[in-house]
PDB file of N, CA, C and O in Angstrom, chain B, residues numbered from 101:
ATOM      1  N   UNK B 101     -66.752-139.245 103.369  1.00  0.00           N
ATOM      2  CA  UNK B 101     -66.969-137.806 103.294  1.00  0.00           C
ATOM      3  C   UNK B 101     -65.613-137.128 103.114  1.00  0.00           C
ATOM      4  O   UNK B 101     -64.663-137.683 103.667  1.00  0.00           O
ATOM      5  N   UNK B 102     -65.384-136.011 102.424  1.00  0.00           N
ATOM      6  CA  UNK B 102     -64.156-135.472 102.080  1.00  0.00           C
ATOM      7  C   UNK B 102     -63.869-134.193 103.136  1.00  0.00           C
ATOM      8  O   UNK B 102     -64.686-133.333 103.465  1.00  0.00           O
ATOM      9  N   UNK B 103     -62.559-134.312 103.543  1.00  0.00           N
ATOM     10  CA  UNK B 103     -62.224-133.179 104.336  1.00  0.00           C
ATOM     11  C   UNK B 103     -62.766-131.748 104.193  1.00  0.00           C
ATOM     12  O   UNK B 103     -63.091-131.233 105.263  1.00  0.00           O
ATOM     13  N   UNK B 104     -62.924-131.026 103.124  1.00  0.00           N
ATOM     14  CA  UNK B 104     -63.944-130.039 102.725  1.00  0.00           C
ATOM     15  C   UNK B 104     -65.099-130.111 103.176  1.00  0.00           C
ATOM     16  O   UNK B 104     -65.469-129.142 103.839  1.00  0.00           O
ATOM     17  N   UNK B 105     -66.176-131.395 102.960  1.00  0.00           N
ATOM     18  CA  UNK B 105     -67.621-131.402 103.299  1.00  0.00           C
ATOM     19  C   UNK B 105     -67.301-131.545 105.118  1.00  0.00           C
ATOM     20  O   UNK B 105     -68.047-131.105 105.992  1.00  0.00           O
ATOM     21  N   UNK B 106     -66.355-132.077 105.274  1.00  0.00           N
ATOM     22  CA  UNK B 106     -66.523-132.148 106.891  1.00  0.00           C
ATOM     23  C   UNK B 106     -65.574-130.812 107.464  1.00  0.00           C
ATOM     24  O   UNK B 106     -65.596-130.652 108.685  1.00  0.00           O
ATOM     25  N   UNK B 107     -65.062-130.217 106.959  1.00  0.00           N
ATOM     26  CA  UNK B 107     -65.066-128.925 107.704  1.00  0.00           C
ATOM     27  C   UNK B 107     -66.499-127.833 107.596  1.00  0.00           C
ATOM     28  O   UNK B 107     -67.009-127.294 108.579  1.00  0.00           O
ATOM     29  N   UNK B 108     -66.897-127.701 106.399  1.00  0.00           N
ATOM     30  CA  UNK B 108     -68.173-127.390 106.235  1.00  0.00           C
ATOM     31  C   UNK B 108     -69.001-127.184 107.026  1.00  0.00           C
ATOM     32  O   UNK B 108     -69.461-126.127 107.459  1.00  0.00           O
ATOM     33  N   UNK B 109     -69.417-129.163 107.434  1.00  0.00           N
ATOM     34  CA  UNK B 109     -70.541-128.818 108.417  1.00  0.00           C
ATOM     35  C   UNK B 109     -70.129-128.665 109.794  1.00  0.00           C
ATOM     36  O   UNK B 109     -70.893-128.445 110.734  1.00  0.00           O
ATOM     37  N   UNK B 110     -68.834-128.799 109.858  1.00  0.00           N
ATOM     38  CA  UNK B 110     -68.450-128.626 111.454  1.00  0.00           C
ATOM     39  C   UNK B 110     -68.410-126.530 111.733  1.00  0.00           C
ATOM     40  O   UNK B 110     -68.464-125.836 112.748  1.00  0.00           O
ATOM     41  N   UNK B 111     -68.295-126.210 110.264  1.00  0.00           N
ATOM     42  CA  UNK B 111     -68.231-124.735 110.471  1.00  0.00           C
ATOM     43  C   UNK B 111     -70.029-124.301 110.884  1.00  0.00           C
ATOM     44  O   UNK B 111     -70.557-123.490 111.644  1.00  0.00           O
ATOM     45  N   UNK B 112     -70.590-125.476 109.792  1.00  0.00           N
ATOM     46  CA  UNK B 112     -72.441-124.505 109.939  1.00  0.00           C
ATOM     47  C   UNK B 112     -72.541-124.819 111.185  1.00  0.00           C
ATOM     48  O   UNK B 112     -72.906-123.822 111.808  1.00  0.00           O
ATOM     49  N   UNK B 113     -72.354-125.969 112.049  1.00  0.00           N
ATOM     50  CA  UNK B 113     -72.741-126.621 113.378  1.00  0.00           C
ATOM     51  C   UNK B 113     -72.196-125.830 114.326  1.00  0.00           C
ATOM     52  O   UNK B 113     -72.809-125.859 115.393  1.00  0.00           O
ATOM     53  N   UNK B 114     -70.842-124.835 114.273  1.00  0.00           N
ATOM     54  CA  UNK B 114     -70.745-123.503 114.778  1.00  0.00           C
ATOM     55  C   UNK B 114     -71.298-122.452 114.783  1.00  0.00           C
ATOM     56  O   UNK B 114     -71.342-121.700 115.756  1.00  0.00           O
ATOM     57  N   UNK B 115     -71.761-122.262 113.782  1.00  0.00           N
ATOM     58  CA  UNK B 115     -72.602-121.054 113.399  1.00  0.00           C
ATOM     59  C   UNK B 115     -73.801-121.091 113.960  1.00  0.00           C
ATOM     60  O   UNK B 115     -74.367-120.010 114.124  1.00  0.00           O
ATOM     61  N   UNK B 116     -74.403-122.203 114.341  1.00  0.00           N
ATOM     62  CA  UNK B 116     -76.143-122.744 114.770  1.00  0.00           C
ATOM     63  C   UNK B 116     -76.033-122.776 116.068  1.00  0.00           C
ATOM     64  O   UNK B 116     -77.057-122.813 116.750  1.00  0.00           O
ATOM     65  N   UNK B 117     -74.870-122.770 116.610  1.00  0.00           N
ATOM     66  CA  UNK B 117     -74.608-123.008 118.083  1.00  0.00           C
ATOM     67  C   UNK B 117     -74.679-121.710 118.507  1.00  0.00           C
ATOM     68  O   UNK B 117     -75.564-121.243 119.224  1.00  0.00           O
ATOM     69  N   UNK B 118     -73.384-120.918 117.886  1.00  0.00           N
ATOM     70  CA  UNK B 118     -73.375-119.362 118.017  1.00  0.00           C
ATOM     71  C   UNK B 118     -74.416-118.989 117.844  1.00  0.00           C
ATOM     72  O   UNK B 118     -74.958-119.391 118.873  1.00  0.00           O
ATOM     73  N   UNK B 119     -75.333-118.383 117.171  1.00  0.00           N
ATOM     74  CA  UNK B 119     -77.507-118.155 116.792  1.00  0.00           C
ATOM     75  C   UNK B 119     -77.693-118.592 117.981  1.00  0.00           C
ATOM     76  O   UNK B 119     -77.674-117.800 118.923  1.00  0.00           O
ATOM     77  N   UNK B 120     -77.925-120.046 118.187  1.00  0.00           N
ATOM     78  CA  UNK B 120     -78.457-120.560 119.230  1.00  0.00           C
ATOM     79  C   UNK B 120     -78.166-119.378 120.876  1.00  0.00           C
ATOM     80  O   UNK B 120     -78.943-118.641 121.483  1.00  0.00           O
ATOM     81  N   UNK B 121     -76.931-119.660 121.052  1.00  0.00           N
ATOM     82  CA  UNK B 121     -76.360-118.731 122.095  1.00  0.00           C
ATOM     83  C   UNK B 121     -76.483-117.542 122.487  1.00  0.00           C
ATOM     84  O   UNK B 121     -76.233-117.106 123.611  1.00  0.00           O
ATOM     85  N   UNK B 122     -77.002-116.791 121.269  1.00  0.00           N
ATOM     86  CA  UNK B 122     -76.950-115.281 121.261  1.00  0.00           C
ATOM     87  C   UNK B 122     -78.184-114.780 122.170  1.00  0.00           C
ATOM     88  O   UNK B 122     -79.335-115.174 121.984  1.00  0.00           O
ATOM     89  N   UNK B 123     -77.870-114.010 123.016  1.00  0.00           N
ATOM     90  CA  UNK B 123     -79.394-113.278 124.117  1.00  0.00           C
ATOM     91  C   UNK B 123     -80.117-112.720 123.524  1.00  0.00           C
ATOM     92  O   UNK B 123     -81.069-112.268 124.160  1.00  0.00           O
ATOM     93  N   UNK B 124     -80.078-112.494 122.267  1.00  0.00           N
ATOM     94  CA  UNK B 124     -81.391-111.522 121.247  1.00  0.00           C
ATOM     95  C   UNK B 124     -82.095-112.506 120.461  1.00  0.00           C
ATOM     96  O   UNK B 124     -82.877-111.963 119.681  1.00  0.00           O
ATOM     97  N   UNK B 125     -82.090-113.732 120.396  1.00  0.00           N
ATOM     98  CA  UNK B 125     -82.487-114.739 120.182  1.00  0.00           C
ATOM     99  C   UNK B 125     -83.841-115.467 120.808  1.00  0.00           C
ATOM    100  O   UNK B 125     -83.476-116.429 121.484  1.00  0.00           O
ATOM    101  N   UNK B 126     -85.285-115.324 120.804  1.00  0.00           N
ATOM    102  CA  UNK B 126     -85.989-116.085 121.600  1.00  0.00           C
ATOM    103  C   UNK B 126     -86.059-117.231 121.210  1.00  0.00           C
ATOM    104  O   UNK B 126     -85.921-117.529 120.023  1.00  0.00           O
ATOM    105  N   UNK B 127     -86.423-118.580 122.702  1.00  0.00           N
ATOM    106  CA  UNK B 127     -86.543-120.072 122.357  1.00  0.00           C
ATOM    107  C   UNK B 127     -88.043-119.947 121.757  1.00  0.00           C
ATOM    108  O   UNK B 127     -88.768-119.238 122.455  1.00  0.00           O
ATOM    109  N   UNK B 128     -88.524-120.378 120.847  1.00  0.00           N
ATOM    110  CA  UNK B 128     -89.748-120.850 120.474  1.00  0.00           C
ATOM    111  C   UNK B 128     -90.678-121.569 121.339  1.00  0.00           C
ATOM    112  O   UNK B 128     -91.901-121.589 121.196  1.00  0.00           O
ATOM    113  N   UNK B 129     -89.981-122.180 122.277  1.00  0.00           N
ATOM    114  CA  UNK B 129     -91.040-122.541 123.436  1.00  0.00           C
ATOM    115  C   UNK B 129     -91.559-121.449 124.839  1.00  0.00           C
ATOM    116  O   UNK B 129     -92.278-121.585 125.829  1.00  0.00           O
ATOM    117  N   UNK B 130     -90.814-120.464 124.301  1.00  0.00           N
ATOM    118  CA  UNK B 130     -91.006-119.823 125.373  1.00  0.00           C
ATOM    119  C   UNK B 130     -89.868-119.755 126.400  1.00  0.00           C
ATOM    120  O   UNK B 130     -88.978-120.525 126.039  1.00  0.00           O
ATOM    121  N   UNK B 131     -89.515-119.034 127.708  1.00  0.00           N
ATOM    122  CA  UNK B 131     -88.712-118.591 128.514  1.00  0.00           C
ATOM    123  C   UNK B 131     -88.237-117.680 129.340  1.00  0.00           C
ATOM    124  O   UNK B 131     -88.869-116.630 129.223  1.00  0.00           O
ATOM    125  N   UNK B 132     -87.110-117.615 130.391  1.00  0.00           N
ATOM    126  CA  UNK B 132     -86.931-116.622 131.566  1.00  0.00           C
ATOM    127  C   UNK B 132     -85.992-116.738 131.471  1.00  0.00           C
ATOM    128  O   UNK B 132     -85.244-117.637 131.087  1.00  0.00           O
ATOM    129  N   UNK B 133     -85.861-115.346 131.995  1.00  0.00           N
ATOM    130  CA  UNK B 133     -84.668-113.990 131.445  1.00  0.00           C
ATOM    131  C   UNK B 133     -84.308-113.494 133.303  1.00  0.00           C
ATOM    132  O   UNK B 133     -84.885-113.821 134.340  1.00  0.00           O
ATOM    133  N   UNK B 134     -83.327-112.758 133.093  1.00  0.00           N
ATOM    134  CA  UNK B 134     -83.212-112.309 134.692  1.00  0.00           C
ATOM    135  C   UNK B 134     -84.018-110.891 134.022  1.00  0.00           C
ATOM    136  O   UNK B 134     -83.729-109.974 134.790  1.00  0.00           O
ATOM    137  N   UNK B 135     -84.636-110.520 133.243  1.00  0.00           N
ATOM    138  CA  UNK B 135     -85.664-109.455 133.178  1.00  0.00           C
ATOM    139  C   UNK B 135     -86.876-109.476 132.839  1.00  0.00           C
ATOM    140  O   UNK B 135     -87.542-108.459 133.032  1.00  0.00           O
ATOM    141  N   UNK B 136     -87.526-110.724 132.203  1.00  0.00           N
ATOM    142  CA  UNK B 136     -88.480-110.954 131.658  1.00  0.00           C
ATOM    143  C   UNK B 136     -88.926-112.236 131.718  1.00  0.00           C
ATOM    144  O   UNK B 136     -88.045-113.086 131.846  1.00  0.00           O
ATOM    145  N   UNK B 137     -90.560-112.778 131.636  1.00  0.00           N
ATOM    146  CA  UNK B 137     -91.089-113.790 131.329  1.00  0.00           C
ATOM    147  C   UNK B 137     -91.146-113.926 129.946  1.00  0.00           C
ATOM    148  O   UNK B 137     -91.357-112.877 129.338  1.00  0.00           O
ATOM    149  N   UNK B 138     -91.004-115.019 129.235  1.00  0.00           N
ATOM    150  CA  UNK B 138     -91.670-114.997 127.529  1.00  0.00           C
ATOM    151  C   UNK B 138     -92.779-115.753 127.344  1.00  0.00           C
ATOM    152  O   UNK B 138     -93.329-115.823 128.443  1.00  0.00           O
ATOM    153  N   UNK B 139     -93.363-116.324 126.576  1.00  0.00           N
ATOM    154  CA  UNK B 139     -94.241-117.519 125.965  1.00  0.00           C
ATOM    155  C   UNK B 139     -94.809-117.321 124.928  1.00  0.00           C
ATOM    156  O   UNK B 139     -95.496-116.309 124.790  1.00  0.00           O
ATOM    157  N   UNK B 140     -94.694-118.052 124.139  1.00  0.00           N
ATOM    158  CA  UNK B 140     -95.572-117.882 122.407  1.00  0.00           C
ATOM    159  C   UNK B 140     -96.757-117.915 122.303  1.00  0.00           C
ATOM    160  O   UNK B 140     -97.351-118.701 123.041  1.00  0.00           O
ATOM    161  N   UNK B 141     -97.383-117.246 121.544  1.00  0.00           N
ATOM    162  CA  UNK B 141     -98.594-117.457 121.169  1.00  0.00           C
ATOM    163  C   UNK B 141     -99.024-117.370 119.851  1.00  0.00           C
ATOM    164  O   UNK B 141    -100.200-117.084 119.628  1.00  0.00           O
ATOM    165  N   UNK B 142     -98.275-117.567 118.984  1.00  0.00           N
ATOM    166  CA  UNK B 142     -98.490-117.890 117.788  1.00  0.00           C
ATOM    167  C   UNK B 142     -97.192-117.882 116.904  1.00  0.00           C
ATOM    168  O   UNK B 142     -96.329-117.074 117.249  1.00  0.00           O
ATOM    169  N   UNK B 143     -96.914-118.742 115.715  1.00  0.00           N
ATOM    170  CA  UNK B 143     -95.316-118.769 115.517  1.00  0.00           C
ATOM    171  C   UNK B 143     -95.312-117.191 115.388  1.00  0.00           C
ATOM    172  O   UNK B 143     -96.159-116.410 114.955  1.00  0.00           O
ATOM    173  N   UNK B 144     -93.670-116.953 116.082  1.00  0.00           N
ATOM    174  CA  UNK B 144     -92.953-115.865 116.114  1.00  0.00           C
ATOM    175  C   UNK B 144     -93.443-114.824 116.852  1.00  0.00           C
ATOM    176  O   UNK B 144     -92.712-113.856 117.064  1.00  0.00           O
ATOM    177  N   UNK B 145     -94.788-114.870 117.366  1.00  0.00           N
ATOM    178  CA  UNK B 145     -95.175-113.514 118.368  1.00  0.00           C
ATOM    179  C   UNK B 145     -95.265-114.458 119.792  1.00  0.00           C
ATOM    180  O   UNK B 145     -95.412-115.652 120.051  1.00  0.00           O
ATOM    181  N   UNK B 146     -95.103-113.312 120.476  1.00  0.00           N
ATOM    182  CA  UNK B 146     -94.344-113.915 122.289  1.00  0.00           C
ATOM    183  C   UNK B 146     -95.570-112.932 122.807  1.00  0.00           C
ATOM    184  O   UNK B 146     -95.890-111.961 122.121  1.00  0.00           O
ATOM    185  N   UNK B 147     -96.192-113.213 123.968  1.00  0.00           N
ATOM    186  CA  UNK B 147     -96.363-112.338 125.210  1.00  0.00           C
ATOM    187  C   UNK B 147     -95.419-112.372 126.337  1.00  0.00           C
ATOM    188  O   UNK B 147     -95.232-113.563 126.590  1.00  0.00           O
ATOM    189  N   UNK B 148     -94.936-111.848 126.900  1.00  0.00           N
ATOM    190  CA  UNK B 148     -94.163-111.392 128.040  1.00  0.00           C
ATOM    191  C   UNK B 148     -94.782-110.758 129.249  1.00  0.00           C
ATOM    192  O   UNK B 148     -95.984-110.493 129.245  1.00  0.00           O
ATOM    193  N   UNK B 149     -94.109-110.532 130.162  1.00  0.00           N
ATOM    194  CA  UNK B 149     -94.092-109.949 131.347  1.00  0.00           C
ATOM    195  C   UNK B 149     -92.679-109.641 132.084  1.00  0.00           C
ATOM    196  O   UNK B 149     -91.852-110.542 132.215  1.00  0.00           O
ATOM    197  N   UNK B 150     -92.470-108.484 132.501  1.00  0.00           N
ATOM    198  CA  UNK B 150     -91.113-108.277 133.087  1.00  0.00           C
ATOM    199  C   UNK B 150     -91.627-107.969 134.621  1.00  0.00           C
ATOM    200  O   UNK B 150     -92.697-107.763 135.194  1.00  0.00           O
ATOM    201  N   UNK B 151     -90.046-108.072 134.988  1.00  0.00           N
ATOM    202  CA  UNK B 151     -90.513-107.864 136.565  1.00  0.00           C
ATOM    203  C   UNK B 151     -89.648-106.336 137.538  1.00  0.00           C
ATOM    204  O   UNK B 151     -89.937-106.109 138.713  1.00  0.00           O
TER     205      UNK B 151
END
């Protein structure tokens, strides 16, 4: 692999991490927040509950 293609994907594999990381981001499986319950119910729509 050439130094170019491997900075590349070491840059996208930053970028997916960063997305990943971001708090405006929901997990697709669902999750808890220190404000909210989540859970999916169909791709991309969530029901919730806050507390």
């Amino acid at each position: 692999m050439s130094v170019g293609k491997e900075l590349e994907r070491i840059e996208s594999e930053e970028r997916a991490r960063k997305l990943r990381e971001a708090p405006h981001i929901l997990h697709p499986a669902g999750g808890l927040t220190d404000k909210f319950v989540y859970e999916p119910v169909a791709q991309g729509k969530y029901v919730y509950k806050t507390t």
